Amino acid sequence: MPKTFCLLNHELTQKQIAELNERFGSQEIVYPKEELSKLWSQILPEESNDKIIKEVVFWLEKNASPKDIFVIQGEFGSTFTLVDFALKKGLVPLYATTRRIAKETRNGETVHREYIFEHVCFKKYDYFKEL
């Protein structure tokens, strides 16, 4: 049974955990240590991401096995690099798709907009295949 390694800016919801269990056979959710989570959630746009990527690779190489699941979302360039790593190492990288629901209220000339993100499903990252 595969484990699921999560690299997100939040913890999974119960609906997401249920989907990982039912659809992907995951039996365990593994989050990185707090220090790595903080690094991942605060990637600075003007700095190199190499240190963070190396830390994540070390975490995965130490703990994950081929066919384990890797749920990852975040800063685009780092995510791309780590998805490429995961695919090459035989992990199953996933991302969550969401439905965005907007609520808008007006108070005179002020408009307040709030977005609610609702999980729809997980999809696999994959290499391009000719159509």
PDB file of C-alpha atoms in Angstrom:
ATOM      1  CA  MET A   1       0.000   0.000   0.000  1.00  0.00           C
ATOM      2  CA  PRO A   2       1.459   3.379  -0.963  1.00  0.00           C
ATOM      3  CA  LYS A   3       2.120   6.201   1.446  1.00  0.00           C
ATOM      4  CA  THR A   4       1.176   9.755   0.517  1.00  0.00           C
ATOM      5  CA  PHE A   5       3.778  12.482   0.974  1.00  0.00           C
ATOM      6  CA  CYS A   6       2.206  15.944   1.100  1.00  0.00           C
ATOM      7  CA  LEU A   7       3.989  19.151   0.242  1.00  0.00           C
ATOM      8  CA  LEU A   8       1.312  21.831   0.443  1.00  0.00           C
ATOM      9  CA  ASN A   9       0.716  25.103   2.254  1.00  0.00           C
ATOM     10  CA  HIS A  10      -2.063  23.445   4.269  1.00  0.00           C
ATOM     11  CA  GLU A  11      -3.085  20.043   5.580  1.00  0.00           C
ATOM     12  CA  LEU A  12      -5.365  17.810   3.546  1.00  0.00           C
ATOM     13  CA  THR A  13      -9.104  17.928   4.154  1.00  0.00           C
ATOM     14  CA  GLN A  14     -11.061  14.842   5.168  1.00  0.00           C
ATOM     15  CA  LYS A  15     -12.538  14.686   1.651  1.00  0.00           C
ATOM     16  CA  GLN A  16      -9.044  14.703   0.136  1.00  0.00           C
ATOM     17  CA  ILE A  17      -7.805  12.011   2.523  1.00  0.00           C
ATOM     18  CA  ALA A  18     -10.822   9.842   1.693  1.00  0.00           C
ATOM     19  CA  GLU A  19     -10.129  10.186  -2.040  1.00  0.00           C
ATOM     20  CA  LEU A  20      -6.466   9.281  -1.581  1.00  0.00           C
ATOM     21  CA  ASN A  21      -7.503   6.184   0.379  1.00  0.00           C
ATOM     22  CA  GLU A  22     -10.299   5.058  -1.944  1.00  0.00           C
ATOM     23  CA  ARG A  23      -8.969   6.006  -5.363  1.00  0.00           C
ATOM     24  CA  PHE A  24      -5.203   5.646  -4.889  1.00  0.00           C
ATOM     25  CA  GLY A  25      -4.999   3.053  -2.083  1.00  0.00           C
ATOM     26  CA  SER A  26      -3.059   5.333   0.257  1.00  0.00           C
ATOM     27  CA  GLN A  27      -2.879   4.112   3.831  1.00  0.00           C
ATOM     28  CA  GLU A  28      -0.683   6.776   5.426  1.00  0.00           C
ATOM     29  CA  ILE A  29      -0.286  10.544   5.061  1.00  0.00           C
ATOM     30  CA  VAL A  30       3.229  11.913   5.651  1.00  0.00           C
ATOM     31  CA  TYR A  31       3.927  15.624   6.071  1.00  0.00           C
ATOM     32  CA  PRO A  32       7.424  17.128   6.186  1.00  0.00           C
ATOM     33  CA  LYS A  33       8.835  18.493   9.420  1.00  0.00           C
ATOM     34  CA  GLU A  34       7.695  21.981  10.358  1.00  0.00           C
ATOM     35  CA  GLU A  35      10.933  23.647   9.240  1.00  0.00           C
ATOM     36  CA  LEU A  36      10.608  22.254   5.711  1.00  0.00           C
ATOM     37  CA  SER A  37       6.914  23.164   5.565  1.00  0.00           C
ATOM     38  CA  LYS A  38       7.781  26.747   6.494  1.00  0.00           C
ATOM     39  CA  LEU A  39      10.499  26.917   3.842  1.00  0.00           C
ATOM     40  CA  TRP A  40       8.085  25.579   1.214  1.00  0.00           C
ATOM     41  CA  SER A  41       5.317  28.035   2.116  1.00  0.00           C
ATOM     42  CA  GLN A  42       7.596  31.087   2.082  1.00  0.00           C
ATOM     43  CA  ILE A  43       9.633  30.777  -1.104  1.00  0.00           C
ATOM     44  CA  LEU A  44      10.996  34.220  -1.909  1.00  0.00           C
ATOM     45  CA  PRO A  45      10.629  35.334  -5.536  1.00  0.00           C
ATOM     46  CA  GLU A  46      14.035  36.996  -5.717  1.00  0.00           C
ATOM     47  CA  GLU A  47      16.091  34.098  -4.347  1.00  0.00           C
ATOM     48  CA  SER A  48      17.232  30.734  -5.691  1.00  0.00           C
ATOM     49  CA  ASN A  49      15.033  27.770  -4.780  1.00  0.00           C
ATOM     50  CA  ASP A  50      17.915  25.266  -4.830  1.00  0.00           C
ATOM     51  CA  LYS A  51      18.199  24.919  -1.036  1.00  0.00           C
ATOM     52  CA  ILE A  52      14.489  24.169  -0.621  1.00  0.00           C
ATOM     53  CA  ILE A  53      14.469  21.720  -3.537  1.00  0.00           C
ATOM     54  CA  LYS A  54      17.479  19.881  -2.074  1.00  0.00           C
ATOM     55  CA  GLU A  55      15.727  19.654   1.313  1.00  0.00           C
ATOM     56  CA  VAL A  56      12.581  18.189  -0.269  1.00  0.00           C
ATOM     57  CA  VAL A  57      14.604  15.723  -2.364  1.00  0.00           C
ATOM     58  CA  PHE A  58      16.483  14.613   0.767  1.00  0.00           C
ATOM     59  CA  TRP A  59      13.144  14.140   2.624  1.00  0.00           C
ATOM     60  CA  LEU A  60      11.685  12.070  -0.226  1.00  0.00           C
ATOM     61  CA  GLU A  61      14.816   9.993  -0.857  1.00  0.00           C
ATOM     62  CA  LYS A  62      15.020   9.154   2.840  1.00  0.00           C
ATOM     63  CA  ASN A  63      11.341   8.236   3.271  1.00  0.00           C
ATOM     64  CA  ALA A  64       9.529   7.530  -0.011  1.00  0.00           C
ATOM     65  CA  SER A  65       9.547   4.435  -2.222  1.00  0.00           C
ATOM     66  CA  PRO A  66       8.588   3.987  -5.884  1.00  0.00           C
ATOM     67  CA  LYS A  67       4.791   4.024  -6.346  1.00  0.00           C
ATOM     68  CA  ASP A  68       4.307   6.217  -3.271  1.00  0.00           C
ATOM     69  CA  ILE A  69       2.104   9.256  -3.873  1.00  0.00           C
ATOM     70  CA  PHE A  70       3.455  12.799  -3.792  1.00  0.00           C
ATOM     71  CA  VAL A  71       0.810  15.521  -3.466  1.00  0.00           C
ATOM     72  CA  ILE A  72       2.509  18.796  -4.357  1.00  0.00           C
ATOM     73  CA  GLN A  73       1.400  22.326  -5.094  1.00  0.00           C
ATOM     74  CA  GLY A  74       3.146  25.624  -4.586  1.00  0.00           C
ATOM     75  CA  GLU A  75       5.581  27.988  -6.248  1.00  0.00           C
ATOM     76  CA  PHE A  76       5.469  27.022  -9.905  1.00  0.00           C
ATOM     77  CA  GLY A  77       9.163  26.600 -10.757  1.00  0.00           C
ATOM     78  CA  SER A  78       9.965  24.560  -7.655  1.00  0.00           C
ATOM     79  CA  THR A  79       6.856  22.445  -8.133  1.00  0.00           C
ATOM     80  CA  PHE A  80       7.847  21.728 -11.738  1.00  0.00           C
ATOM     81  CA  THR A  81      11.351  20.656 -10.699  1.00  0.00           C
ATOM     82  CA  LEU A  82      10.062  18.392  -7.915  1.00  0.00           C
ATOM     83  CA  VAL A  83       7.383  16.819 -10.126  1.00  0.00           C
ATOM     84  CA  ASP A  84      10.107  15.998 -12.657  1.00  0.00           C
ATOM     85  CA  PHE A  85      12.182  14.459  -9.843  1.00  0.00           C
ATOM     86  CA  ALA A  86       9.190  12.447  -8.588  1.00  0.00           C
ATOM     87  CA  LEU A  87       8.360  11.068 -12.032  1.00  0.00           C
ATOM     88  CA  LYS A  88      11.975  10.025 -12.602  1.00  0.00           C
ATOM     89  CA  LYS A  89      12.056   8.261  -9.207  1.00  0.00           C
ATOM     90  CA  GLY A  90       8.823   6.332  -9.809  1.00  0.00           C
ATOM     91  CA  LEU A  91       6.649   8.340  -7.424  1.00  0.00           C
ATOM     92  CA  VAL A  92       3.095   9.283  -8.384  1.00  0.00           C
ATOM     93  CA  PRO A  93       2.864  13.089  -8.239  1.00  0.00           C
ATOM     94  CA  LEU A  94      -0.650  14.518  -7.834  1.00  0.00           C
ATOM     95  CA  TYR A  95      -2.258  17.929  -7.678  1.00  0.00           C
ATOM     96  CA  ALA A  96      -5.657  18.917  -6.353  1.00  0.00           C
ATOM     97  CA  THR A  97      -8.244  20.471  -8.626  1.00  0.00           C
ATOM     98  CA  THR A  98     -10.731  22.871  -7.088  1.00  0.00           C
ATOM     99  CA  ARG A  99     -13.934  24.672  -7.851  1.00  0.00           C
ATOM    100  CA  ARG A 100     -13.796  28.358  -6.962  1.00  0.00           C
ATOM    101  CA  ILE A 101     -16.994  29.864  -5.635  1.00  0.00           C
ATOM    102  CA  ALA A 102     -17.105  33.670  -5.452  1.00  0.00           C
ATOM    103  CA  LYS A 103     -19.221  35.647  -3.013  1.00  0.00           C
ATOM    104  CA  GLU A 104     -19.567  39.350  -3.555  1.00  0.00           C
ATOM    105  CA  THR A 105     -21.126  41.939  -1.268  1.00  0.00           C
ATOM    106  CA  ARG A 106     -21.457  45.682  -1.758  1.00  0.00           C
ATOM    107  CA  ASN A 107     -21.442  48.419   0.815  1.00  0.00           C
ATOM    108  CA  GLY A 108     -21.961  51.682  -1.008  1.00  0.00           C
ATOM    109  CA  GLU A 109     -18.997  52.089  -3.345  1.00  0.00           C
ATOM    110  CA  THR A 110     -17.020  49.293  -1.686  1.00  0.00           C
ATOM    111  CA  VAL A 111     -17.117  45.807  -3.160  1.00  0.00           C
ATOM    112  CA  HIS A 112     -15.940  42.903  -1.017  1.00  0.00           C
ATOM    113  CA  ARG A 113     -15.150  39.658  -2.828  1.00  0.00           C
ATOM    114  CA  GLU A 114     -14.506  36.359  -1.074  1.00  0.00           C
ATOM    115  CA  TYR A 115     -13.468  33.098  -2.710  1.00  0.00           C
ATOM    116  CA  ILE A 116     -14.185  29.645  -1.402  1.00  0.00           C
ATOM    117  CA  PHE A 117     -12.149  26.801  -2.875  1.00  0.00           C
ATOM    118  CA  GLU A 118     -13.862  23.419  -2.925  1.00  0.00           C
ATOM    119  CA  HIS A 119     -11.877  20.244  -3.644  1.00  0.00           C
ATOM    120  CA  VAL A 120     -13.039  18.384  -6.766  1.00  0.00           C
ATOM    121  CA  CYS A 121     -10.438  15.646  -7.293  1.00  0.00           C
ATOM    122  CA  PHE A 122      -6.774  14.802  -7.576  1.00  0.00           C
ATOM    123  CA  LYS A 123      -5.100  14.517 -10.974  1.00  0.00           C
ATOM    124  CA  LYS A 124      -1.743  13.013 -11.874  1.00  0.00           C
ATOM    125  CA  TYR A 125       1.100  15.116 -13.158  1.00  0.00           C
ATOM    126  CA  ASP A 126       2.490  13.367 -16.220  1.00  0.00           C
ATOM    127  CA  TYR A 127       4.947  13.837 -19.043  1.00  0.00           C
ATOM    128  CA  PHE A 128       3.614  15.035 -22.401  1.00  0.00           C
ATOM    129  CA  LYS A 129       2.360  12.304 -24.710  1.00  0.00           C
ATOM    130  CA  GLU A 130       1.741  12.811 -28.403  1.00  0.00           C
ATOM    131  CA  LEU A 131      -1.979  13.086 -29.110  1.00  0.00           C
TER     132      LEU A 131
END
